[in-house]
Amino acid sequence: MKSWLEKQRHLIDFTLASLARRKARNLGLLAVYGLLVFVLAAASLFTHALRQEAALVLHDSPEVLLQRLVAGRHDLIPPGYLEKIGRVRGVQKAEGRLWGYYYDAVVKANYTFQVPTTEAPAPGKAVIGAAIARSRGLAPGNTISFRSYSGKLASFEIAAVLPAASELVSADLVLVTEQDFRSFFDYPAGHYTDIALSVANPQEVRNVATKLAAALPDSRPILRDEVLRTYASVFDWREGIMLALLSAAILAFAILAWEKASGLSAEEKREIGILKAIGWETGDVIKMKLWEAGLISLLAFLIGYSAAYVQVFHFGASLFEPVLKGWAVLYPRFQLTPVIDGLQVATLFFFTVFPYLAAVLVPIWKAAVTDPDAVMRT
Amino acid sequence: MRLRPSSWAVLVFGLALAVFVASFVDAARLRGVRAPDQAATAALAARLGLTDLALFTEARYTRHPSQADLHSAFQDHPLALEHFPSGSVMPLPAGRAAP
């Protein structure tokens, strides 16, 4: 065992000395390799964390939401719907929700107005999201005015600003009372935007949705599971777009690595020839070259991955934010909580380290089995 | 004493491996630190019945993708460009000419 270890150490000593002879070339390769791992790791760490965050914060969103559709478009829930839903077996609670959008021309951003069912602010007051407070320079006690749908100016006193830590879901929210909401949007009495339902037995959610669709054919039930799936696919898609954009860089690296790994330079061939001539065995030459490729690829992986982790979770993923998060005037500030999937890291390792090792092996083996004299003469 | 190149390699790799392992430890630490904020956000989402993340506020189908009109194509107006990936990867239906 000790002699085996000593032999490997000598091989590594020799490999490093050989790498040092082509310092600029190998450092360049390490840098490009590390950069590629960094970009791929950052994209996958970021989207995975964002997907998990969405699943976690939306875990207790309404079990079923019922929309009414008119000619394929979302329409208001007319009076009488809530009573009809109450008669569907399995529905524990049905609540009409009031929410809508308002375009604020001052900062050119859309707000989401909503009426909270509990802890609603007092009439004439509003609770706003932290991103609105930031973009309009508002604090509790200030007044904000919007042009209502009837054309009149409506003023709200800011009762509170929602916690900055919850910006991911509340950045653009304006919470007002039902009375203020209806008068601001000129909303017809007795109508609702949609209905939130809770179901007594979680196993029955799908059955209840089917019953609702049968009882109210113009309605569209949206299950919590579907909401969570929507988010999973949105971030899968964004990760895909990111990887598609990077595909040119990946391809460029693949060509570089292939060229470096598969086409041995004349100098390298001569080196192999000399080693064979002074008594190295084919196996030793292959081991030495595998150590070379292994050291470069493993170091590139460790550096690239670690840098990606720090960039995503400690520097806010500033490099990929625009592509992965989307863009908006009111952009929530949030810090992602790291959730690292072991399989994801293993997949990244497999696809970045192994192809390089495989590409190295064949030409080395070819050169190593050739007669030293022939190798040195080529 | 001068270190052998292989000793340097062990040192560098040991350091890089330690940083790699530290990223997992740091992830666990950050999860613990941010858990109360996450729980508060989830509680707010549950209290208000929120269904979507406020990541993209520019249009209703980006602000509330899970509540949009079944992601209908051209849902804004007939000349509006498709915002969803299907618009860029799906071919036109057979028998329909490109504009």
Coordinates of C-alpha atoms in Angstrom, one line a residue:
Chain A
M1 CA 0.0 0.0 0.0
K2 CA 2.8 2.4 1.0
S3 CA 4.8 1.7 -2.1
W4 CA 1.6 2.1 -4.3
L5 CA 1.0 5.5 -2.6
E6 CA 4.7 6.5 -3.1
K7 CA 4.5 5.5 -6.7
Q8 CA 1.3 7.7 -7.2
R9 CA 3.1 10.6 -5.5
H10 CA 6.0 10.3 -7.8
L11 CA 3.6 10.2 -10.8
I12 CA 1.9 13.3 -9.5
D13 CA 5.2 15.0 -8.9
F14 CA 6.2 14.2 -12.5
T15 CA 2.7 15.3 -13.8
L16 CA 2.9 18.6 -12.0
A17 CA 6.4 19.3 -13.3
S18 CA 5.1 18.5 -16.8
L19 CA 2.1 20.8 -16.4
A20 CA 4.4 23.5 -15.1
R21 CA 6.4 23.4 -18.4
R22 CA 3.2 24.5 -20.2
K23 CA 2.0 26.8 -17.4
A24 CA 0.1 29.4 -19.5
R25 CA -1.7 26.8 -21.6
N26 CA -2.8 24.7 -18.6
L27 CA -3.8 27.7 -16.4
G28 CA -5.8 29.0 -19.3
L29 CA -7.6 25.6 -19.6
L30 CA -8.2 25.5 -15.9
A31 CA -9.7 29.0 -16.0
V32 CA -12.0 28.3 -18.9
Y33 CA -13.0 24.9 -17.5
G34 CA -13.7 26.4 -14.1
L35 CA -15.7 29.2 -15.6
L36 CA -17.9 26.7 -17.5
V37 CA -18.6 24.7 -14.3
F38 CA -19.3 28.0 -12.5
V39 CA -21.9 29.1 -15.0
L40 CA -23.6 25.7 -15.2
A41 CA -23.5 25.2 -11.4
A42 CA -24.8 28.8 -10.7
A43 CA -27.8 28.3 -13.1
S44 CA -28.7 25.0 -11.6
L45 CA -28.3 26.1 -7.9
F46 CA -30.2 29.2 -8.5
T47 CA -33.2 27.7 -10.3
H48 CA -33.4 24.8 -7.8
A49 CA -33.4 27.2 -4.8
L50 CA -36.1 29.4 -6.5
R51 CA -38.2 26.3 -7.3
Q52 CA -38.0 25.1 -3.7
E53 CA -38.7 28.6 -2.4
A54 CA -41.9 28.8 -4.5
A55 CA -43.0 25.4 -3.3
L56 CA -42.4 26.3 0.3
V57 CA -44.1 29.8 0.4
L58 CA -47.0 28.6 -1.7
H59 CA -47.5 25.4 0.2
D60 CA -50.5 26.8 2.1
S61 CA -52.1 28.8 -0.8
P62 CA -55.9 28.0 -1.3
E63 CA -56.6 24.4 -2.0
V64 CA -58.9 25.2 -4.9
L65 CA -59.6 28.5 -6.7
L66 CA -62.6 28.8 -8.8
Q67 CA -62.7 31.3 -11.7
R68 CA -65.5 32.0 -14.0
L69 CA -64.8 32.1 -17.7
V70 CA -66.7 34.0 -20.4
A71 CA -65.6 33.2 -23.9
G72 CA -62.3 31.8 -22.6
R73 CA -61.5 34.9 -20.5
H74 CA -61.5 35.3 -16.7
D75 CA -64.7 37.1 -15.7
L76 CA -66.3 38.2 -12.4
I77 CA -68.1 35.8 -10.1
P78 CA -71.8 36.9 -10.1
P79 CA -74.0 36.8 -7.1
G80 CA -75.5 33.3 -6.3
Y81 CA -72.3 31.4 -7.2
L82 CA -71.1 31.1 -3.6
E83 CA -74.4 29.5 -2.6
K84 CA -74.3 27.0 -5.4
I85 CA -70.7 26.0 -4.4
G86 CA -71.8 25.6 -0.8
R87 CA -74.1 22.9 -1.9
V88 CA -71.3 20.8 -3.5
R89 CA -70.4 17.9 -1.1
G90 CA -66.9 18.0 0.3
V91 CA -66.5 21.8 0.2
Q92 CA -65.6 23.0 3.7
K93 CA -65.4 26.7 3.2
A94 CA -65.9 29.0 0.2
E95 CA -64.8 32.6 0.3
G96 CA -65.2 35.2 -2.4
R97 CA -61.9 37.0 -3.1
L98 CA -61.5 40.5 -4.4
W99 CA -58.3 41.5 -6.1
G100 CA -57.2 43.2 -9.3
Y101 CA -54.5 45.2 -11.0
Y102 CA -53.7 48.9 -11.1
Y103 CA -51.2 50.5 -13.4
D104 CA -49.4 53.3 -11.7
A105 CA -48.2 55.7 -14.3
V106 CA -45.9 57.5 -11.9
V107 CA -43.4 54.6 -11.6
K108 CA -44.8 52.7 -14.7
A109 CA -45.5 49.6 -12.7
N110 CA -48.5 47.4 -12.0
Y111 CA -49.7 46.9 -8.5
T112 CA -51.9 44.1 -7.2
F113 CA -54.8 45.5 -5.1
Q114 CA -56.3 42.9 -2.8
V115 CA -58.9 42.7 0.0
P116 CA -57.6 40.6 2.9
T117 CA -60.2 38.4 4.5
T118 CA -58.6 38.8 7.9
E119 CA -56.8 41.8 9.5
A120 CA -58.0 44.2 6.9
P121 CA -56.8 47.8 7.3
A122 CA -59.3 50.5 8.4
P123 CA -61.3 52.3 5.7
G124 CA -59.2 54.9 3.9
K125 CA -56.0 53.1 4.8
A126 CA -53.8 50.7 2.9
V127 CA -51.1 48.2 3.7
I128 CA -48.5 48.1 0.9
G129 CA -45.7 45.9 -0.2
A130 CA -42.1 46.8 0.5
A131 CA -41.2 47.3 -3.2
I132 CA -44.0 49.9 -3.6
A133 CA -42.8 51.7 -0.5
R134 CA -39.3 51.7 -1.9
S135 CA -40.2 52.9 -5.4
R136 CA -42.6 55.6 -4.2
G137 CA -40.6 56.6 -1.1
L138 CA -43.5 55.8 1.3
A139 CA -43.6 55.1 5.0
P140 CA -46.4 54.4 7.4
G141 CA -48.4 57.6 8.0
N142 CA -47.8 59.0 4.4
T143 CA -50.6 59.3 2.0
I144 CA -50.7 57.9 -1.6
S145 CA -53.2 58.9 -4.2
F146 CA -54.3 56.9 -7.2
R147 CA -56.7 57.8 -10.0
S148 CA -59.7 55.5 -9.5
Y149 CA -61.6 53.8 -12.3
S150 CA -64.4 56.4 -12.0
G151 CA -61.8 59.1 -12.7
K152 CA -61.8 60.5 -9.2
L153 CA -58.6 60.8 -7.1
A154 CA -58.6 58.2 -4.3
S155 CA -56.2 58.8 -1.4
F156 CA -55.0 56.1 1.1
E157 CA -53.1 56.6 4.2
I158 CA -50.3 54.0 4.6
A159 CA -51.2 52.0 7.7
A160 CA -48.2 49.7 7.4
V161 CA -45.6 48.3 5.0
L162 CA -45.5 44.5 4.7
P163 CA -42.3 42.9 6.0
A164 CA -39.4 43.2 3.5
A165 CA -38.5 39.5 4.1
S166 CA -41.8 38.5 2.4
E167 CA -41.2 40.6 -0.7
L168 CA -41.1 37.5 -2.9
V169 CA -44.9 37.2 -2.6
S170 CA -45.9 40.7 -1.5
A171 CA -43.7 43.2 -3.3
D172 CA -46.5 44.8 -5.3
L173 CA -49.5 44.3 -3.0
V174 CA -51.8 47.1 -1.9
L175 CA -54.2 45.8 0.7
V176 CA -57.4 47.8 1.2
T177 CA -60.9 47.2 2.7
E178 CA -63.7 45.7 0.6
Q179 CA -65.5 49.0 0.6
D180 CA -62.5 51.0 -0.6
F181 CA -61.7 48.3 -3.2
R182 CA -65.3 48.3 -4.7
S183 CA -65.5 52.1 -4.8
F184 CA -61.9 52.4 -6.3
F185 CA -62.5 49.9 -9.1
D186 CA -66.2 50.7 -9.5
Y187 CA -66.7 47.0 -8.8
P188 CA -70.3 45.8 -9.0
A189 CA -71.9 44.9 -5.7
G190 CA -72.1 41.2 -4.9
H191 CA -69.5 40.2 -7.5
Y192 CA -66.1 38.7 -6.7
T193 CA -62.9 38.2 -8.6
D194 CA -62.7 34.5 -7.8
I195 CA -63.6 32.0 -5.0
A196 CA -61.1 30.3 -2.7
L197 CA -62.3 26.9 -1.4
S198 CA -61.0 24.6 1.2
V199 CA -61.9 21.0 1.0
A200 CA -62.6 18.8 4.1
N201 CA -60.6 15.8 2.9
P202 CA -57.4 16.5 1.1
Q203 CA -57.7 13.3 -0.8
E204 CA -61.0 14.5 -2.3
V205 CA -59.7 17.8 -3.8
R206 CA -59.7 16.4 -7.4
N207 CA -63.2 14.9 -7.0
V208 CA -64.5 18.2 -5.6
A209 CA -63.0 20.1 -8.5
T210 CA -64.7 17.7 -11.0
K211 CA -68.0 18.2 -9.1
L212 CA -67.6 21.9 -9.3
A213 CA -66.9 21.9 -13.0
A214 CA -70.0 19.8 -13.5
A215 CA -72.2 22.0 -11.3
L216 CA -70.9 25.2 -12.8
P217 CA -69.9 24.5 -16.4
D218 CA -68.6 28.0 -17.0
S219 CA -66.1 27.8 -14.1
R220 CA -62.5 26.7 -14.0
P221 CA -61.1 25.2 -10.8
I222 CA -57.4 25.7 -10.2
L223 CA -55.9 23.3 -7.7
R224 CA -53.0 24.1 -5.4
D225 CA -51.1 21.2 -7.0
E226 CA -51.4 22.9 -10.4
V227 CA -50.1 26.2 -9.0
L228 CA -47.1 24.4 -7.6
R229 CA -46.5 22.6 -10.9
T230 CA -46.8 25.8 -12.8
Y231 CA -43.9 27.2 -10.8
A232 CA -41.8 24.1 -11.2
S233 CA -42.2 24.3 -15.0
V234 CA -41.7 28.1 -15.1
F235 CA -38.3 27.7 -13.5
D236 CA -37.4 24.5 -15.4
W237 CA -38.1 26.6 -18.6
R238 CA -36.0 29.5 -17.4
E239 CA -33.2 27.1 -16.6
G240 CA -33.6 25.6 -20.0
I241 CA -33.4 29.1 -21.7
M242 CA -30.3 29.9 -19.6
L243 CA -28.7 26.6 -20.7
A244 CA -29.7 27.3 -24.3
L245 CA -28.0 30.7 -24.2
L246 CA -25.0 29.0 -22.7
S247 CA -24.9 26.2 -25.2
A248 CA -22.6 28.1 -27.5
A249 CA -20.1 28.5 -24.6
I250 CA -20.5 24.9 -23.7
L251 CA -19.8 23.9 -27.3
A252 CA -16.8 26.1 -27.5
F253 CA -15.4 24.6 -24.4
A254 CA -16.1 21.1 -25.7
I255 CA -14.1 21.9 -28.8
L256 CA -11.3 23.3 -26.8
A257 CA -11.2 20.4 -24.4
W258 CA -11.4 17.9 -27.2
E259 CA -8.6 19.6 -29.1
K260 CA -6.5 19.8 -26.0
A261 CA -7.3 16.3 -24.8
S262 CA -7.5 14.3 -28.0
G263 CA -4.9 15.9 -30.2
L264 CA -1.6 15.5 -28.5
S265 CA 0.9 18.1 -29.3
A266 CA 4.3 17.1 -30.9
E267 CA 6.0 18.1 -27.6
E268 CA 3.7 15.8 -25.6
K269 CA 4.2 12.9 -28.1
R270 CA 8.0 13.3 -27.8
E271 CA 7.7 13.3 -24.0
I272 CA 5.7 10.0 -24.2
G273 CA 8.3 8.6 -26.5
I274 CA 11.2 9.6 -24.2
L275 CA 9.4 8.1 -21.2
K276 CA 8.9 4.8 -23.0
A277 CA 12.5 4.8 -24.2
I278 CA 13.8 5.2 -20.7
G279 CA 11.7 2.3 -19.5
W280 CA 8.3 3.6 -18.5
E281 CA 5.5 1.1 -19.1
T282 CA 2.4 1.9 -21.1
G283 CA 0.3 1.7 -17.9
D284 CA 2.5 4.2 -16.2
V285 CA 2.2 6.7 -19.1
I286 CA -1.6 6.3 -19.1
K287 CA -1.7 6.8 -15.3
M288 CA 0.5 9.9 -15.5
K289 CA -1.8 11.5 -18.2
L290 CA -4.9 10.5 -16.3
W291 CA -3.5 12.2 -13.2
E292 CA -3.0 15.3 -15.4
A293 CA -6.5 15.3 -16.7
G294 CA -8.0 14.3 -13.3
L295 CA -6.1 17.1 -11.4
I296 CA -7.2 19.8 -13.9
S297 CA -10.9 18.7 -14.2
L298 CA -11.4 18.0 -10.5
L299 CA -9.8 21.3 -9.5
A300 CA -11.9 23.1 -12.1
F301 CA -15.0 21.5 -10.7
L302 CA -14.3 22.3 -7.1
I303 CA -13.4 25.9 -7.9
G304 CA -16.2 26.5 -10.3
Y305 CA -18.9 25.0 -8.0
S306 CA -17.7 26.8 -4.9
A307 CA -17.5 30.1 -6.7
A308 CA -21.1 29.5 -8.0
Y309 CA -22.4 28.8 -4.5
V310 CA -20.9 32.0 -3.1
Q311 CA -22.1 34.0 -6.1
V312 CA -25.7 32.7 -5.9
F313 CA -26.3 32.6 -2.1
H314 CA -24.0 35.4 -0.9
F315 CA -23.9 37.9 -3.8
G316 CA -27.5 37.6 -4.9
A317 CA -26.8 35.8 -8.2
S318 CA -26.3 39.2 -9.8
L319 CA -24.9 37.7 -13.0
F320 CA -28.0 35.7 -13.8
E321 CA -30.7 37.7 -12.1
P322 CA -32.1 39.3 -15.3
V323 CA -32.4 36.0 -17.2
L324 CA -33.5 33.8 -14.4
K325 CA -35.8 36.1 -12.4
G326 CA -37.3 38.0 -15.2
W327 CA -37.6 41.7 -15.3
A328 CA -40.1 44.1 -13.8
V329 CA -40.2 47.7 -12.6
L330 CA -41.2 46.6 -9.1
Y331 CA -38.7 44.0 -8.5
P332 CA -38.7 42.1 -5.1
R333 CA -35.5 42.0 -3.2
F334 CA -35.0 38.7 -1.6
Q335 CA -32.3 36.3 -0.6
L336 CA -32.5 32.8 -1.7
T337 CA -32.3 30.0 0.9
P338 CA -29.8 27.4 -0.3
V339 CA -31.3 24.1 -1.0
I340 CA -28.7 21.8 -2.6
D341 CA -29.8 18.7 -4.3
G342 CA -27.0 16.0 -4.0
L343 CA -28.1 14.4 -7.3
Q344 CA -27.9 17.7 -9.1
V345 CA -24.3 18.2 -7.9
A346 CA -23.5 14.6 -8.8
T347 CA -25.0 15.1 -12.3
L348 CA -23.0 18.3 -12.8
F349 CA -19.8 16.5 -11.7
F350 CA -20.5 13.5 -14.0
F351 CA -21.2 15.7 -17.1
T352 CA -18.3 18.1 -16.5
V353 CA -15.5 15.8 -15.3
F354 CA -16.0 12.4 -17.0
P355 CA -16.2 13.5 -20.6
Y356 CA -12.9 15.2 -20.2
L357 CA -11.2 12.2 -18.7
A358 CA -12.7 10.0 -21.5
A359 CA -11.5 12.4 -24.2
V360 CA -8.0 12.2 -22.7
L361 CA -7.7 8.4 -22.5
V362 CA -7.9 7.3 -26.1
P363 CA -5.1 9.5 -27.7
I364 CA -2.8 8.8 -24.7
W365 CA -3.4 5.1 -25.0
K366 CA -2.7 5.3 -28.8
A367 CA 0.5 7.2 -28.3
A368 CA 1.6 5.1 -25.3
V369 CA 1.3 1.7 -27.2
T370 CA 3.2 3.0 -30.2
D371 CA 6.9 2.2 -30.6
P372 CA 9.0 5.0 -28.8
D373 CA 11.2 5.5 -31.8
A374 CA 8.2 6.0 -34.1
V375 CA 6.5 8.4 -31.6
M376 CA 9.7 10.5 -31.2
R377 CA 10.2 10.7 -35.0
T378 CA 6.6 12.0 -35.7
Chain B
M1 CA 12.2 22.1 3.9
R2 CA 11.0 22.4 0.4
L3 CA 7.6 20.7 -0.3
R4 CA 7.3 18.2 -3.1
P5 CA 4.9 19.2 -5.9
S6 CA 2.5 16.3 -4.8
S7 CA 2.4 17.8 -1.3
W8 CA 1.4 21.1 -2.8
A9 CA -1.3 19.3 -4.8
V10 CA -2.7 17.6 -1.7
L11 CA -2.7 21.0 0.1
V12 CA -4.5 22.8 -2.8
F13 CA -7.0 19.9 -3.3
G14 CA -7.6 19.7 0.5
L15 CA -8.3 23.4 0.6
A16 CA -10.6 23.2 -2.5
L17 CA -12.4 20.2 -1.1
A18 CA -12.8 21.9 2.3
V19 CA -14.4 24.9 0.6
F20 CA -16.7 22.5 -1.4
V21 CA -17.8 20.7 1.8
A22 CA -18.1 24.1 3.6
S23 CA -20.7 25.1 1.0
F24 CA -23.0 22.3 2.2
V25 CA -22.4 23.3 5.9
D26 CA -23.1 26.9 5.0
A27 CA -26.3 25.9 3.2
A28 CA -27.6 24.2 6.3
R29 CA -26.7 27.2 8.4
L30 CA -28.4 29.6 6.1
R31 CA -31.5 27.4 6.0
G32 CA -31.7 27.6 9.8
V33 CA -31.1 31.4 9.8
R34 CA -33.7 32.1 7.1
A35 CA -36.3 29.6 8.3
P36 CA -38.2 32.1 10.4
D37 CA -38.5 34.6 7.5
Q38 CA -39.6 31.8 5.2
A39 CA -42.2 30.7 7.7
A40 CA -43.4 34.3 8.0
T41 CA -43.7 34.6 4.2
A42 CA -45.5 31.3 3.9
A43 CA -47.9 32.4 6.8
L44 CA -48.5 35.7 5.0
A45 CA -49.2 33.9 1.7
A46 CA -51.6 31.5 3.5
R47 CA -53.4 34.4 5.3
L48 CA -53.9 36.4 2.2
G49 CA -54.6 33.4 0.0
L50 CA -51.7 34.3 -2.3
T51 CA -51.2 32.0 -5.3
D52 CA -48.2 33.5 -7.0
L53 CA -44.7 35.0 -6.6
A54 CA -44.4 38.7 -7.2
L55 CA -41.4 38.2 -9.5
F56 CA -42.8 39.5 -12.8
T57 CA -45.3 42.3 -12.4
E58 CA -45.5 43.6 -15.9
A59 CA -48.6 41.6 -17.1
R60 CA -51.3 39.6 -15.4
Y61 CA -50.2 36.3 -16.9
T62 CA -46.7 36.9 -15.6
R63 CA -47.8 38.3 -12.3
H64 CA -50.2 35.4 -11.7
P65 CA -49.1 32.7 -14.2
S66 CA -51.1 30.1 -12.3
Q67 CA -54.3 32.2 -12.6
A68 CA -54.0 33.4 -16.2
D69 CA -56.5 32.7 -18.9
L70 CA -55.4 29.1 -19.5
H71 CA -52.3 30.6 -21.1
S72 CA -54.3 31.3 -24.3
A73 CA -52.2 32.4 -27.2
F74 CA -52.6 36.1 -28.2
Q75 CA -54.6 36.7 -25.1
D76 CA -53.9 40.4 -25.0
H77 CA -54.8 41.3 -28.6
P78 CA -54.5 39.6 -31.9
L79 CA -51.1 41.1 -32.7
A80 CA -49.5 40.6 -29.3
L81 CA -46.5 38.5 -29.4
E82 CA -46.6 35.2 -27.5
H83 CA -44.7 35.4 -24.2
F84 CA -44.6 31.7 -23.6
P85 CA -42.0 29.2 -24.9
S86 CA -44.5 27.3 -27.0
G87 CA -44.9 30.4 -29.2
S88 CA -41.2 30.1 -30.2
V89 CA -40.9 26.3 -30.6
M90 CA -44.4 25.3 -31.9
P91 CA -44.8 25.3 -35.7
L92 CA -47.9 26.9 -37.2
P93 CA -50.9 24.6 -37.5
A94 CA -51.0 22.7 -40.9
G95 CA -52.7 24.6 -43.7
R96 CA -52.0 28.0 -42.2
A97 CA -49.5 30.3 -43.9
A98 CA -47.0 32.4 -42.0
P99 CA -47.8 36.1 -41.8

